[in-house]
Amino acid sequence: MTKSTFTILLGGELTLTERLREALEGSRFIAADGGMRHAATLNIEPELWVGDFDSTPPGLIAAQSGVPRQPYPAAKNETDGEIATAEAIDRGAERLVLAGALGGERSDHALQHVFHALSLAERGIEVLLTSGAEEAVPLLPGRRLLDLPAGSLFSVIGFSKLEGLDILNARYPLEDFSLPFGSSRTVSNVAEGPVAFALRRGKAMIFARPYDLTGA
């Protein structure tokens, strides 16, 4: 059974690539504030637009006047992206694509998207963060397979000490490895095709650049 997928349009960078098209197949859409500008790139109309609209130019509001808006005050306890993901979950989302979650002008927002994705994954929700050119997925205890082209770059960034880490089918494989918190040992690896990961304890993010073959 296909998981109910919602894509959240966020304010970071977004390039329409074939991998992004595939990730969005069958998705419903919710825009968070200025992330609405990506709707034109994707040629879609979100079912909801939330935020305080402090980063949305008036011309965009006029151009997307047909999309239902749910305004919030600027002084609030959550980011617009967090509000949008909560709305998606209330509507039955089992899988979330955070489009525009990486890069952009606000490093604090991009980092918050990463931490929020980890917390969502801990609740059992599948999450993909993407700019089209770059992707990130949570790595929690268990196993996962990431379909990457041979020669593409990826990194594992630990958000705690990692124990029992496996990275297989990569130029620099690891098995049952303990990674100290803050170590750069798992930065800039190269996929040899789909990469298999396993983790016994800890939490991390896998950052991948599927179109970057400079490591080939």
GROMACS .gro file of C-alpha atoms in nm:
model
  216
    1MET     CA    1   0.000   0.000   0.000
    2THR     CA    2   0.136   0.342  -0.100
    3LYS     CA    3   0.201   0.577   0.190
    4SER     CA    4   0.009   0.904   0.197
    5THR     CA    5   0.268   1.162   0.088
    6PHE     CA    6   0.264   1.535   0.152
    7THR     CA    7   0.522   1.778   0.020
    8ILE     CA    8   0.595   2.087   0.226
    9LEU     CA    9   0.722   2.382   0.021
   10LEU     CA   10   0.989   2.560   0.225
   11GLY     CA   11   1.198   2.870   0.165
   12GLY     CA   12   1.535   2.717   0.074
   13GLU     CA   13   1.676   2.632  -0.267
   14LEU     CA   14   1.488   2.403  -0.507
   15THR     CA   15   1.588   2.273  -0.850
   16LEU     CA   16   1.353   2.052  -1.048
   17THR     CA   17   1.539   1.728  -1.118
   18GLU     CA   18   1.427   1.381  -1.224
   19ARG     CA   19   1.483   1.247  -0.872
   20LEU     CA   20   1.267   1.529  -0.733
   21ARG     CA   21   0.991   1.449  -0.985
   22GLU     CA   22   0.996   1.085  -0.873
   23ALA     CA   23   0.991   1.180  -0.504
   24LEU     CA   24   0.683   1.400  -0.556
   25GLU     CA   25   0.480   1.148  -0.754
   26GLY     CA   26   0.130   1.118  -0.606
   27SER     CA   27   0.198   1.384  -0.343
   28ARG     CA   28  -0.032   1.647  -0.197
   29PHE     CA   29   0.117   1.991  -0.127
   30ILE     CA   30   0.119   2.248   0.153
   31ALA     CA   31   0.319   2.571   0.123
   32ALA     CA   32   0.492   2.742   0.413
   33ASP     CA   33   0.517   3.119   0.367
   34GLY     CA   34   0.772   3.210   0.096
   35GLY     CA   35   0.807   2.846  -0.004
   36MET     CA   36   0.503   2.911  -0.221
   37ARG     CA   37   0.739   3.046  -0.489
   38HIS     CA   38   0.834   2.684  -0.567
   39ALA     CA   39   0.478   2.604  -0.674
   40ALA     CA   40   0.545   2.761  -1.015
   41THR     CA   41   0.867   2.560  -1.054
   42LEU     CA   42   0.678   2.239  -0.980
   43ASN     CA   43   0.367   2.343  -1.177
   44ILE     CA   44   0.137   2.255  -0.887
   45GLU     CA   45  -0.123   2.430  -0.672
   46PRO     CA   46  -0.099   2.355  -0.297
   47GLU     CA   47  -0.415   2.275  -0.105
   48LEU     CA   48  -0.309   2.504   0.182
   49TRP     CA   49  -0.073   2.796   0.243
   50VAL     CA   50   0.032   2.868   0.602
   51GLY     CA   51   0.257   3.118   0.776
   52ASP     CA   52   0.296   3.474   0.893
   53PHE     CA   53   0.375   3.574   0.530
   54ASP     CA   54   0.665   3.795   0.635
   55SER     CA   55   0.885   3.645   0.360
   56THR     CA   56   0.617   3.644   0.090
   57PRO     CA   57   0.614   3.933  -0.161
   58PRO     CA   58   0.271   4.088  -0.227
   59GLY     CA   59   0.292   3.988  -0.593
   60LEU     CA   60   0.312   3.621  -0.500
   61ILE     CA   61   0.005   3.651  -0.277
   62ALA     CA   62  -0.184   3.808  -0.567
   63ALA     CA   63  -0.065   3.542  -0.812
   64GLN     CA   64  -0.170   3.257  -0.578
   65SER     CA   65  -0.493   3.413  -0.455
   66GLY     CA   66  -0.687   3.092  -0.522
   67VAL     CA   67  -0.494   2.889  -0.263
   68PRO     CA   68  -0.659   2.882   0.084
   69ARG     CA   69  -0.442   3.074   0.330
   70GLN     CA   70  -0.410   3.008   0.701
   71PRO     CA   71  -0.233   3.309   0.857
   72TYR     CA   72  -0.041   3.307   1.185
   73PRO     CA   73   0.107   3.595   1.384
   74ALA     CA   74   0.478   3.665   1.347
   75ALA     CA   75   0.520   3.616   1.724
   76LYS     CA   76   0.454   3.241   1.750
   77ASN     CA   77   0.616   2.936   1.905
   78GLU     CA   78   0.672   2.734   1.584
   79THR     CA   79   0.828   2.801   1.247
   80ASP     CA   80   0.604   2.815   0.942
   81GLY     CA   81   0.757   2.486   0.827
   82GLU     CA   82   0.669   2.313   1.153
   83ILE     CA   83   0.312   2.443   1.130
   84ALA     CA   84   0.289   2.311   0.773
   85THR     CA   85   0.415   1.964   0.868
   86ALA     CA   86   0.165   1.950   1.156
   87GLU     CA   87  -0.115   2.033   0.912
   88ALA     CA   88   0.004   1.757   0.679
   89ILE     CA   89   0.011   1.502   0.960
   90ASP     CA   90  -0.339   1.607   1.068
   91ARG     CA   91  -0.448   1.534   0.710
   92GLY     CA   92  -0.305   1.183   0.720
   93ALA     CA   93   0.055   1.222   0.602
   94GLU     CA   94   0.268   0.909   0.650
   95ARG     CA   95   0.554   1.034   0.435
   96LEU     CA   96   0.683   1.392   0.413
   97VAL     CA   97   0.897   1.554   0.147
   98LEU     CA   98   1.047   1.879   0.276
   99ALA     CA   99   1.118   2.056  -0.053
  100GLY     CA  100   1.339   2.361  -0.017
  101ALA     CA  101   1.458   2.245   0.327
  102LEU     CA  102   1.829   2.268   0.239
  103GLY     CA  103   2.038   2.575   0.159
  104GLY     CA  104   1.890   2.920   0.123
  105GLU     CA  105   1.955   3.243   0.312
  106ARG     CA  106   1.868   3.116   0.661
  107SER     CA  107   2.113   2.859   0.798
  108ASP     CA  108   1.918   2.851   1.124
  109HIS     CA  109   1.602   2.749   0.941
  110ALA     CA  110   1.784   2.484   0.736
  111LEU     CA  111   1.934   2.336   1.054
  112GLN     CA  112   1.595   2.342   1.226
  113HIS     CA  113   1.445   2.151   0.931
  114VAL     CA  114   1.708   1.880   0.986
  115PHE     CA  115   1.635   1.849   1.359
  116HIS     CA  116   1.261   1.854   1.293
  117ALA     CA  117   1.301   1.575   1.036
  118LEU     CA  118   1.485   1.363   1.294
  119SER     CA  119   1.205   1.414   1.546
  120LEU     CA  120   0.944   1.320   1.285
  121ALA     CA  121   1.140   1.006   1.195
  122GLU     CA  122   1.146   0.908   1.562
  123ARG     CA  123   0.765   0.921   1.548
  124GLY     CA  124   0.766   0.676   1.257
  125ILE     CA  125   0.709   0.925   0.975
  126GLU     CA  126   0.920   0.880   0.664
  127VAL     CA  127   1.097   1.207   0.577
  128LEU     CA  128   1.301   1.328   0.281
  129LEU     CA  129   1.465   1.671   0.278
  130THR     CA  130   1.558   1.791  -0.070
  131SER     CA  131   1.677   2.082  -0.278
  132GLY     CA  132   1.649   1.870  -0.592
  133ALA     CA  133   2.027   1.861  -0.626
  134GLU     CA  134   2.092   1.755  -0.264
  135GLU     CA  135   1.897   1.517  -0.039
  136ALA     CA  136   1.898   1.424   0.328
  137VAL     CA  137   1.729   1.142   0.518
  138PRO     CA  138   1.734   1.050   0.888
  139LEU     CA  139   1.937   0.750   1.002
  140LEU     CA  140   1.805   0.595   1.324
  141PRO     CA  141   1.869   0.252   1.480
  142GLY     CA  142   1.785  -0.014   1.224
  143ARG     CA  143   1.865  -0.060   0.856
  144ARG     CA  144   1.800   0.141   0.543
  145LEU     CA  145   1.898   0.129   0.177
  146LEU     CA  146   1.959   0.454  -0.012
  147ASP     CA  147   1.941   0.431  -0.391
  148LEU     CA  148   2.234   0.644  -0.512
  149PRO     CA  149   2.412   0.650  -0.847
  150ALA     CA  150   2.762   0.503  -0.854
  151GLY     CA  151   3.019   0.777  -0.806
  152SER     CA  152   2.789   1.019  -0.623
  153LEU     CA  153   2.890   1.183  -0.298
  154PHE     CA  154   2.730   1.129   0.042
  155SER     CA  155   2.808   1.192   0.409
  156VAL     CA  156   2.678   1.065   0.741
  157ILE     CA  157   2.656   1.339   1.003
  158GLY     CA  158   2.610   1.214   1.358
  159PHE     CA  159   2.383   1.410   1.591
  160SER     CA  160   2.506   1.193   1.878
  161LYS     CA  161   2.770   0.927   1.928
  162LEU     CA  162   2.697   0.647   1.680
  163GLU     CA  163   2.746   0.282   1.768
  164GLY     CA  164   2.729  -0.021   1.540
  165LEU     CA  165   2.739   0.184   1.220
  166ASP     CA  166   2.755  -0.005   0.889
  167ILE     CA  167   2.809   0.166   0.553
  168LEU     CA  168   2.821  -0.091   0.273
  169ASN     CA  169   2.871  -0.064  -0.103
  170ALA     CA  170   3.074   0.255  -0.069
  171ARG     CA  171   3.431   0.348  -0.148
  172TYR     CA  172   3.503   0.373   0.225
  173PRO     CA  173   3.294   0.099   0.388
  174LEU     CA  174   3.248   0.061   0.762
  175GLU     CA  175   3.119  -0.229   0.969
  176ASP     CA  176   3.013  -0.217   1.334
  177PHE     CA  177   3.189   0.119   1.368
  178SER     CA  178   3.171   0.357   1.665
  179LEU     CA  179   3.171   0.721   1.556
  180PRO     CA  180   3.244   0.982   1.826
  181PHE     CA  181   3.009   1.280   1.833
  182GLY     CA  182   3.157   1.559   1.623
  183SER     CA  183   3.388   1.333   1.420
  184SER     CA  184   3.429   1.402   1.047
  185ARG     CA  185   3.526   1.040   0.968
  186THR     CA  186   3.203   0.979   0.771
  187VAL     CA  187   3.210   1.299   0.562
  188SER     CA  188   3.260   1.277   0.182
  189ASN     CA  189   3.214   0.912   0.097
  190VAL     CA  190   3.140   0.783  -0.254
  191ALA     CA  191   2.855   0.548  -0.346
  192GLU     CA  192   2.926   0.243  -0.558
  193GLY     CA  193   2.555   0.210  -0.629
  194PRO     CA  194   2.274   0.173  -0.372
  195VAL     CA  195   2.429   0.210  -0.026
  196ALA     CA  196   2.320  -0.004   0.271
  197PHE     CA  197   2.328   0.153   0.617
  198ALA     CA  198   2.274   0.003   0.961
  199LEU     CA  199   2.292   0.162   1.304
  200ARG     CA  200   2.267   0.004   1.648
  201ARG     CA  201   2.253   0.318   1.862
  202GLY     CA  202   2.239   0.693   1.804
  203LYS     CA  203   2.090   0.931   1.549
  204ALA     CA  204   2.231   1.079   1.230
  205MET     CA  205   2.145   1.231   0.893
  206ILE     CA  206   2.261   1.104   0.557
  207PHE     CA  207   2.334   1.392   0.318
  208ALA     CA  208   2.364   1.289  -0.047
  209ARG     CA  209   2.445   1.465  -0.374
  210PRO     CA  210   2.310   1.224  -0.637
  211TYR     CA  211   2.411   1.445  -0.931
  212ASP     CA  212   2.759   1.523  -0.800
  213LEU     CA  213   2.992   1.266  -0.954
  214THR     CA  214   3.316   1.442  -0.868
  215GLY     CA  215   3.407   1.147  -0.648
  216ALA     CA  216   3.385   0.901  -0.939
   0.00000   0.00000   0.00000
